[in-house]
Short mmCIF file of C-alpha atoms in Angstrom, two decimals:
data_model
loop_
_atom_site.label_atom_id
_atom_site.label_comp_id
_atom_site.label_asym_id
_atom_site.label_seq_id
_atom_site.Cartn_x
_atom_site.Cartn_y
_atom_site.Cartn_z
CA UNK M 360 21.38 15.72 1.60
CA UNK M 361 20.82 17.15 -1.87
CA UNK M 362 20.83 14.75 -4.79
CA UNK M 363 23.61 15.77 -7.20
CA UNK M 364 23.48 13.04 -9.82
CA UNK M 365 20.90 10.95 -11.62
CA UNK M 366 20.32 7.74 -9.70
CA UNK M 367 18.84 4.48 -10.91
CA UNK M 368 15.68 3.42 -9.09
CA UNK M 369 13.79 0.16 -9.48
CA UNK M 370 10.08 -0.05 -8.71
CA UNK M 371 8.49 -3.49 -8.34
CA UNK M 372 4.72 -3.69 -8.56
CA UNK M 373 3.19 -1.50 -11.24
CA UNK M 374 -0.38 -1.30 -10.00
CA UNK M 375 -2.09 1.91 -8.90
CA UNK M 376 0.31 2.86 -6.09
CA UNK M 377 3.39 1.77 -8.04
CA UNK M 378 2.38 3.77 -11.10
CA UNK M 379 1.76 6.99 -9.16
CA UNK M 380 5.07 6.74 -7.28
CA UNK M 381 6.95 5.89 -10.47
CA UNK M 382 5.42 9.08 -11.89
CA UNK M 383 6.62 11.10 -8.88
CA UNK M 384 10.11 9.62 -9.18
CA UNK M 385 10.35 10.38 -12.89
CA UNK M 386 8.91 13.90 -12.51
CA UNK M 387 11.71 14.70 -10.07
CA UNK M 388 14.22 14.68 -12.93
CA UNK M 389 16.73 13.13 -10.54
CA UNK M 390 16.32 9.42 -11.21
CA UNK M 391 15.96 6.90 -14.01
CA UNK M 392 12.95 4.76 -13.26
CA UNK M 393 12.92 1.08 -14.11
CA UNK M 394 9.56 -0.57 -13.43
CA UNK M 395 8.64 -4.23 -13.13
CA UNK M 396 5.06 -4.86 -14.27
CA UNK M 397 4.49 -8.53 -13.68
CA UNK M 398 0.80 -8.91 -14.47
CA UNK M 399 0.06 -5.89 -16.66
CA UNK M 400 3.24 -5.70 -18.73
CA UNK M 401 1.55 -6.46 -22.07
CA UNK M 402 -1.16 -3.84 -21.54
CA UNK M 403 1.43 -1.16 -20.73
CA UNK M 404 4.30 -2.00 -23.07
CA UNK M 405 2.15 -2.41 -26.16
CA UNK M 406 2.33 -5.05 -28.82
CA UNK M 407 3.66 -5.74 -32.28
CA UNK M 408 1.03 -6.56 -34.90
CA UNK M 409 1.81 -8.21 -38.24
CA UNK M 410 -0.65 -7.86 -41.10
CA UNK M 411 -0.64 -8.31 -44.85
CA UNK M 412 -1.31 -5.37 -47.17
CA UNK M 413 -1.33 -6.32 -50.88
CA UNK M 414 2.02 -8.06 -51.32
CA UNK M 415 3.69 -6.39 -48.36
CA UNK M 416 4.03 -7.59 -44.77
CA UNK M 417 3.36 -4.61 -42.54
CA UNK M 418 4.69 -4.48 -38.98
CA UNK M 419 2.90 -2.09 -36.65
CA UNK M 420 3.83 -1.32 -33.05
CA UNK M 421 1.00 -0.15 -30.83
CA UNK M 422 2.40 1.66 -27.81
CA UNK M 423 -0.11 1.58 -24.98
CA UNK M 424 1.60 3.20 -22.02
CA UNK M 425 -0.41 4.14 -18.94
CA UNK M 426 -3.34 6.51 -18.79
CA UNK M 427 -3.37 8.39 -15.49
CA UNK M 428 -6.58 10.21 -14.57
CA UNK M 429 -5.51 12.41 -11.68
CA UNK M 430 -7.35 15.05 -9.71
CA UNK M 431 -3.93 16.52 -8.94
CA UNK M 432 -2.19 16.36 -12.34
CA UNK M 433 -5.07 16.04 -14.78
CA UNK M 434 -5.11 13.37 -17.49
CA UNK M 435 -1.72 12.00 -18.56
CA UNK M 436 -1.98 9.71 -21.57
CA UNK M 437 0.51 7.08 -22.73
CA UNK M 438 2.87 7.71 -19.84
CA UNK M 439 5.82 5.35 -19.44
CA UNK M 440 8.70 4.94 -16.99
CA UNK M 441 12.21 5.11 -18.41
CA UNK M 442 12.39 1.32 -18.64
CA UNK M 443 9.85 -1.43 -18.06
CA UNK M 444 10.32 -5.17 -17.67
CA UNK M 445 8.17 -8.20 -17.05
CA UNK M 446 10.33 -9.60 -14.23
CA UNK M 447 12.82 -8.58 -11.56
CA UNK M 448 15.36 -10.93 -13.17
CA UNK M 449 15.27 -8.93 -16.41
CA UNK M 450 15.73 -5.68 -14.48
CA UNK M 451 18.71 -6.98 -12.49
CA UNK M 452 21.25 -5.52 -14.90
CA UNK M 453 22.65 -2.57 -12.97
CA UNK M 454 23.11 -1.22 -9.43
CA UNK M 455 20.13 0.64 -7.98
CA UNK M 456 20.22 3.30 -5.29
CA UNK M 457 16.66 2.49 -4.24
CA UNK M 458 14.29 -0.40 -4.86
CA UNK M 459 10.66 0.46 -4.21
CA UNK M 460 8.31 -2.43 -3.49
CA UNK M 461 4.75 -1.40 -4.31
CA UNK M 462 3.17 -4.82 -4.69
CA UNK M 463 0.72 -5.86 -1.98
CA UNK M 464 2.16 -7.92 0.86
CA UNK M 465 0.50 -11.34 0.52
CA UNK M 466 2.99 -13.73 2.17
CA UNK M 467 0.64 -16.69 1.61
CA UNK M 468 1.30 -16.28 -2.12
CA UNK M 469 4.87 -14.99 -2.20
CA UNK M 470 7.11 -13.36 0.38
CA UNK M 471 9.01 -10.18 -0.48
CA UNK M 472 12.38 -12.03 -0.63
CA UNK M 473 10.83 -14.46 -3.12
CA UNK M 474 9.68 -11.58 -5.33
CA UNK M 475 13.10 -9.93 -5.09
CA UNK M 476 15.16 -13.13 -5.29
CA UNK M 477 17.23 -12.05 -8.35
CA UNK M 478 18.54 -9.08 -6.32
CA UNK M 479 19.31 -11.22 -3.28
CA UNK M 480 21.26 -13.99 -4.99
CA UNK M 481 24.19 -14.51 -7.34
CA UNK M 482 25.26 -13.10 -9.67
CA UNK M 483 23.57 -9.79 -8.75
CA UNK M 484 24.33 -9.89 -5.01
CA UNK M 485 28.00 -10.65 -5.72
CA UNK M 486 28.46 -8.02 -8.40
CA UNK M 487 26.50 -5.05 -7.02
CA UNK M 488 25.98 -3.51 -3.58
CA UNK M 489 22.59 -4.01 -1.99
CA UNK M 490 20.25 -1.05 -2.56
CA UNK M 491 18.08 0.68 -0.01
CA UNK M 492 14.67 -0.98 -0.11
CA UNK M 493 11.59 1.24 0.26
CA UNK M 494 8.45 -0.73 1.12
CA UNK M 495 5.24 0.99 -0.01
CA UNK M 496 3.09 -1.68 1.61
CA UNK M 497 0.17 -1.75 4.00
CA UNK M 498 0.33 -3.52 7.33
CA UNK M 499 2.83 -4.39 10.01
CA UNK M 500 5.92 -6.58 9.89
CA UNK M 501 6.20 -6.39 6.10
CA UNK M 502 9.94 -5.68 6.43
CA UNK M 503 10.90 -8.68 8.56
CA UNK M 504 11.33 -11.35 5.88
CA UNK M 505 13.41 -9.03 3.71
CA UNK M 506 15.57 -8.03 6.68
CA UNK M 507 16.43 -11.67 7.42
CA UNK M 508 17.01 -12.48 3.74
CA UNK M 509 19.58 -9.69 3.41
CA UNK M 510 21.27 -10.79 6.63
CA UNK M 511 21.53 -14.32 5.25
CA UNK M 512 23.65 -13.14 2.30
CA UNK M 513 26.04 -11.39 4.67
CA UNK M 514 24.91 -7.83 3.96
CA UNK M 515 23.68 -5.12 6.30
CA UNK M 516 20.02 -4.37 5.50
CA UNK M 517 19.04 -0.84 4.51
CA UNK M 518 15.25 -0.78 4.60
CA UNK M 519 12.94 2.21 4.76
CA UNK M 520 9.44 1.71 6.15
CA UNK M 521 6.55 3.87 5.05
CA UNK M 522 3.08 4.89 6.07
CA UNK M 523 1.17 5.87 2.96
CA UNK M 524 -2.07 7.78 2.44
CA UNK M 525 -3.16 7.84 -1.19
CA UNK M 526 -6.42 7.77 -3.09
CA UNK M 527 -5.74 5.67 -6.17
CA UNK M 528 -7.20 2.64 -7.94
CA UNK M 529 -6.35 0.54 -10.99
CA UNK M 530 -9.37 0.90 -13.28
CA UNK M 531 -7.87 -1.24 -16.05
CA UNK M 532 -4.45 -2.90 -16.40
CA UNK M 533 -3.09 0.33 -17.91
CA UNK M 534 -5.53 2.92 -16.52
CA UNK M 535 -4.93 4.43 -13.09
CA UNK M 536 -7.30 6.72 -11.19
CA UNK M 537 -5.67 9.13 -8.75
CA UNK M 538 -7.36 11.69 -6.50
CA UNK M 539 -5.73 14.68 -4.85
CA UNK M 540 -4.29 12.96 -1.77
CA UNK M 541 -0.81 11.42 -1.67
CA UNK M 542 1.10 11.67 1.57
CA UNK M 543 4.05 9.53 2.59
CA UNK M 544 5.82 9.11 5.93
CA UNK M 545 9.26 7.49 5.69
CA UNK M 546 11.61 6.17 8.33
CA UNK M 547 14.37 3.65 8.94
CA UNK M 548 13.28 0.08 9.72
CA UNK M 549 14.87 -1.21 12.91
CA UNK M 550 14.18 -4.88 13.48
CA UNK M 551 12.17 -5.56 16.66
CA UNK M 552 12.63 -1.93 17.72
CA UNK M 553 9.36 -0.05 18.16
CA UNK M 554 10.46 2.94 20.21
CA UNK M 555 13.77 4.45 18.94
CA UNK M 556 13.15 8.12 18.15
CA UNK M 557 16.59 9.27 16.96
CA UNK M 558 18.19 8.85 13.53
CA UNK M 559 21.95 8.56 13.10
CA UNK M 560 23.60 11.15 10.80
CA UNK M 561 23.85 8.52 8.02
CA UNK M 562 20.19 7.58 8.42
CA UNK M 563 19.14 11.23 8.39
CA UNK M 564 21.13 11.86 5.18
CA UNK M 565 19.56 8.85 3.46
CA UNK M 566 16.05 9.95 4.41
CA UNK M 567 16.68 13.52 3.28
CA UNK M 568 17.95 12.30 -0.09
CA UNK M 569 14.80 10.27 -0.72
CA UNK M 570 12.57 13.06 0.55
CA UNK M 571 14.27 15.52 -1.83
CA UNK M 572 13.67 13.22 -4.80
CA UNK M 573 9.99 12.57 -4.05
CA UNK M 574 9.24 16.16 -3.09
CA UNK M 575 10.76 17.34 -6.38
CA UNK M 576 8.36 14.92 -8.07
CA UNK M 577 5.37 16.65 -6.52
CA UNK M 578 4.30 14.57 -3.54
CA UNK M 579 4.27 15.23 0.20
CA UNK M 580 6.89 13.44 2.30
CA UNK M 581 7.49 13.53 6.06
CA UNK M 582 10.49 11.97 7.80
CA UNK M 583 9.70 10.11 11.01
CA UNK M 584 12.30 8.66 13.34
CA UNK M 585 9.54 6.51 14.90
CA UNK M 586 7.97 5.22 11.66
CA UNK M 587 6.83 1.95 13.24
CA UNK M 588 4.56 3.95 15.53
CA UNK M 589 3.19 5.77 12.49
CA UNK M 590 2.50 2.45 10.76
CA UNK M 591 0.86 1.05 13.89
CA UNK M 592 -1.38 4.12 14.10
CA UNK M 593 -2.35 3.93 10.43
CA UNK M 594 -3.19 0.26 10.83
CA UNK M 595 -6.01 1.19 13.24
CA UNK M 596 -8.17 2.24 10.30
CA UNK M 597 -7.46 -0.87 8.26
CA UNK M 598 -8.10 -3.26 11.15
CA UNK M 599 -11.50 -1.74 11.83
CA UNK M 600 -12.85 -0.35 8.59
CA UNK M 601 -11.19 -2.43 5.87
CA UNK M 602 -12.33 -5.51 7.80
CA UNK M 603 -15.86 -4.16 8.23
CA UNK M 604 -16.32 -3.37 4.53
CA UNK M 605 -14.81 -6.65 3.37
CA UNK M 606 -16.96 -8.76 5.67
CA UNK M 607 -20.23 -6.91 5.13
CA UNK M 608 -19.59 -6.05 1.45
CA UNK M 609 -20.85 -2.52 2.15
CA UNK M 610 -18.92 0.70 1.83
CA UNK M 611 -18.46 2.95 4.86
CA UNK M 612 -21.44 5.29 4.22
CA UNK M 613 -23.57 2.35 5.40
CA UNK M 614 -22.32 3.25 8.88
CA UNK M 615 -22.52 7.03 8.76
CA UNK M 616 -24.60 8.50 5.95
CA UNK M 617 -28.19 9.64 6.30
CA UNK M 618 -30.77 8.85 3.59
CA UNK M 619 -30.91 11.22 0.59
CA UNK M 620 -32.84 14.39 1.33
CA UNK M 621 -33.45 15.08 -2.36
CA UNK M 622 -35.25 12.22 -4.19
CA UNK M 623 -33.84 13.48 -7.49
CA UNK M 624 -30.28 12.86 -6.22
CA UNK M 625 -30.28 9.29 -4.89
CA UNK M 626 -27.27 7.47 -3.51
CA UNK M 627 -26.45 4.24 -1.73
CA UNK M 628 -25.57 2.93 0.74
CA UNK M 629 -26.92 4.87 3.72
CA UNK M 630 -28.15 4.09 7.22
CA UNK M 631 -31.79 3.10 6.94
CA UNK M 632 -33.94 4.76 9.64
CA UNK M 633 -35.60 1.39 10.35
CA UNK M 634 -32.70 0.10 12.46
CA UNK M 635 -30.43 3.15 12.63
CA UNK M 636 -30.65 3.07 16.42
CA UNK M 637 -29.15 -0.43 16.44
CA UNK M 638 -26.20 0.65 14.30
CA UNK M 639 -25.62 3.46 16.79
CA UNK M 640 -26.10 1.24 19.85
CA UNK M 641 -24.16 -1.85 18.76
CA UNK M 642 -22.12 -1.47 15.56
CA UNK M 643 -20.25 1.78 16.22
CA UNK M 644 -19.44 0.88 19.87
CA UNK M 645 -18.10 -2.50 18.73
CA UNK M 646 -15.82 -0.81 16.20
CA UNK M 647 -14.66 1.53 18.97
CA UNK M 648 -13.99 -1.41 21.30
CA UNK M 649 -11.96 -3.09 18.54
CA UNK M 650 -9.79 0.01 18.22
CA UNK M 651 -9.41 0.19 22.00
CA UNK M 652 -7.93 -3.31 21.93
CA UNK M 653 -5.20 -1.92 19.67
CA UNK M 654 -4.48 0.78 22.25
CA UNK M 655 -3.89 -1.94 24.84
CA UNK M 656 -1.43 -3.64 22.49
CA UNK M 657 0.27 -0.30 21.86
CA UNK M 658 1.02 0.02 25.56
CA UNK M 659 2.49 -3.49 25.61
CA UNK M 660 4.76 -2.49 22.72
CA UNK M 661 6.00 0.53 24.65
CA UNK M 662 4.09 3.32 22.92
CA UNK M 663 3.18 6.02 25.46
CA UNK M 664 -0.23 7.64 25.88
CA UNK M 665 0.74 10.88 24.20
CA UNK M 666 0.60 12.70 20.91
CA UNK M 667 4.06 11.31 20.14
CA UNK M 668 2.91 7.78 20.97
CA UNK M 669 -0.52 6.19 20.63
CA UNK M 670 -3.00 8.42 22.52
CA UNK M 671 -6.00 6.84 24.22
CA UNK M 672 -8.17 9.23 22.23
CA UNK M 673 -7.11 7.67 18.91
CA UNK M 674 -10.12 5.30 18.58
CA UNK M 675 -12.58 8.19 18.79
CA UNK M 676 -10.44 10.27 16.43
CA UNK M 677 -10.32 7.48 13.84
CA UNK M 678 -14.08 6.98 13.98
CA UNK M 679 -14.88 10.69 13.81
CA UNK M 680 -12.48 11.34 10.93
CA UNK M 681 -13.96 8.41 9.05
CA UNK M 682 -17.48 9.65 9.70
CA UNK M 683 -16.62 13.08 8.29
CA UNK M 684 -15.25 11.51 5.11
CA UNK M 685 -18.18 9.16 4.52
CA UNK M 686 -21.27 10.98 5.81
CA UNK M 687 -21.71 13.13 2.71
CA UNK M 688 -23.28 12.36 -0.66
CA UNK M 689 -19.91 12.44 -2.45
CA UNK M 690 -18.42 9.41 -0.68
CA UNK M 691 -17.52 6.75 -3.25
CA UNK M 692 -14.32 5.27 -1.80
CA UNK M 693 -13.93 1.52 -1.36
CA UNK M 694 -11.22 0.07 0.89
CA UNK M 695 -8.68 -1.83 -1.20
CA UNK M 696 -9.25 -5.01 0.81
CA UNK M 697 -12.94 -4.91 -0.14
CA UNK M 698 -12.05 -4.37 -3.82
CA UNK M 699 -9.64 -7.33 -3.76
CA UNK M 700 -12.26 -9.60 -2.18
CA UNK M 701 -14.84 -8.58 -4.77
CA UNK M 702 -12.36 -9.43 -7.53
CA UNK M 703 -11.47 -12.75 -5.87
CA UNK M 704 -7.92 -11.53 -5.42
CA UNK M 705 -5.91 -12.30 -2.24
CA UNK M 706 -6.42 -9.83 0.60
CA UNK M 707 -3.81 -8.36 2.96
CA UNK M 708 -5.22 -10.18 5.98
CA UNK M 709 -1.88 -11.38 7.39
CA UNK M 710 -0.03 -8.06 7.46
CA UNK M 711 -3.05 -6.01 8.59
CA UNK M 712 -4.53 -8.39 11.18
CA UNK M 713 -2.43 -11.53 11.48
CA UNK M 714 0.71 -9.68 12.59
CA UNK M 715 -1.34 -7.75 15.17
CA UNK M 716 -2.75 -10.99 16.61
CA UNK M 717 0.72 -12.56 16.82
CA UNK M 718 2.29 -9.46 18.42
CA UNK M 719 -0.46 -9.57 21.05
CA UNK M 720 -0.10 -13.28 21.78
CA UNK M 721 3.67 -12.93 22.17
CA UNK M 722 3.00 -10.31 24.86
CA UNK M 723 0.05 -11.98 26.57
CA UNK M 724 -2.44 -9.36 25.36
CA UNK M 725 -6.02 -10.47 24.68
CA UNK M 726 -7.65 -9.07 21.53
CA UNK M 727 -10.97 -10.97 21.20
CA UNK M 728 -12.60 -8.64 18.68
CA UNK M 729 -9.51 -8.31 16.50
CA UNK M 730 -9.05 -12.08 16.60
CA UNK M 731 -12.68 -12.56 15.50
CA UNK M 732 -12.16 -10.26 12.52
CA UNK M 733 -8.96 -12.08 11.66
CA UNK M 734 -10.63 -15.49 11.94
CA UNK M 735 -13.51 -14.49 9.66
CA UNK M 736 -11.26 -12.86 7.06
CA UNK M 737 -9.15 -16.04 7.01
CA UNK M 738 -12.18 -17.87 5.60
CA UNK M 739 -12.48 -15.35 2.77
CA UNK M 740 -8.74 -15.60 2.09
CA UNK M 741 -8.88 -19.40 2.18
CA UNK M 742 -11.60 -19.51 -0.47
CA UNK M 743 -9.84 -16.98 -2.72
CA UNK M 744 -6.54 -18.87 -2.51
CA UNK M 745 -8.35 -22.16 -3.13
CA UNK M 746 -9.86 -20.84 -6.35
CA UNK M 747 -6.47 -19.58 -7.51
CA UNK M 748 -4.84 -22.94 -6.78
CA UNK M 749 -7.48 -24.84 -8.71
#
């Protein structure tokens, strides 16, 4: 369905991912973008400075905006969305066609309905129709709380799930680094339904509208009728490799990269020859076995062993694709969970691992390695949350 009029879109969570997708939305020319920057509002919006010059009081406004350093778009300085607010409550002044949620899903700190409460309660919920919510969040089950919250106010939820591949980091509160990769899979969220593979005409039209907007903004979008399968597949990498990096505090080249061949071009980390055979004999097979546990859960959820489901070859494919990305000298990427742990910020342990463990237990599936990773990451999360509380 082609977009014929300018729509209002709200984006909540103005970190790295939120900034880049707000840029895509604005570049489309088809929407007005309102952003909620809860923690970095002051750095982005700028500030008013008062100073005395002779007998005059001078008022100066310093507009900061966002600096985007992109391998795809180059450097964009002082970029701003159409509107920016400090809170969702301030932004709840008009109907929105779409509300993007780009903040990380940390239910231990705040659930999505808590973050979006001004949109889910009076007077907003009485005055305006509920928008379509687009969740740009890692992990599984991130939609469930929002689904139930919308049901509780007597509305029919319209929620789009996503699987997102993007290389972006927040270097400073108003400086975003973006590579050349940004790929989004979108689909309709169906509560407790993991296997429906057909969209209704209304669902197809909604998805096409959003795809048209984002594609016009310059990013790659694929529509999937079975988006939960896509999210489950993407979560393989996070369960294995985000967990590994966070627990060991080493980036992925420590598993795959050979020592530098040219002493004048050093890099770290790499696999030291001293015990490289042990990494090969124990570490990589254990990561593979962890991923194979997820295949067992996939079968219990109803995903077939096929290219359209979760193939049994996926563990080897995930490991090999990761090796190719991190075996060379130009590998600098850090998983976001590792970055958060290093900054003593809450990690996405519940939606990446906790939901997997609970899905398995509900179905009588044993995941000993995944449960071990979950249990260890819970200790890290506990200490981070404890520091924040104190």
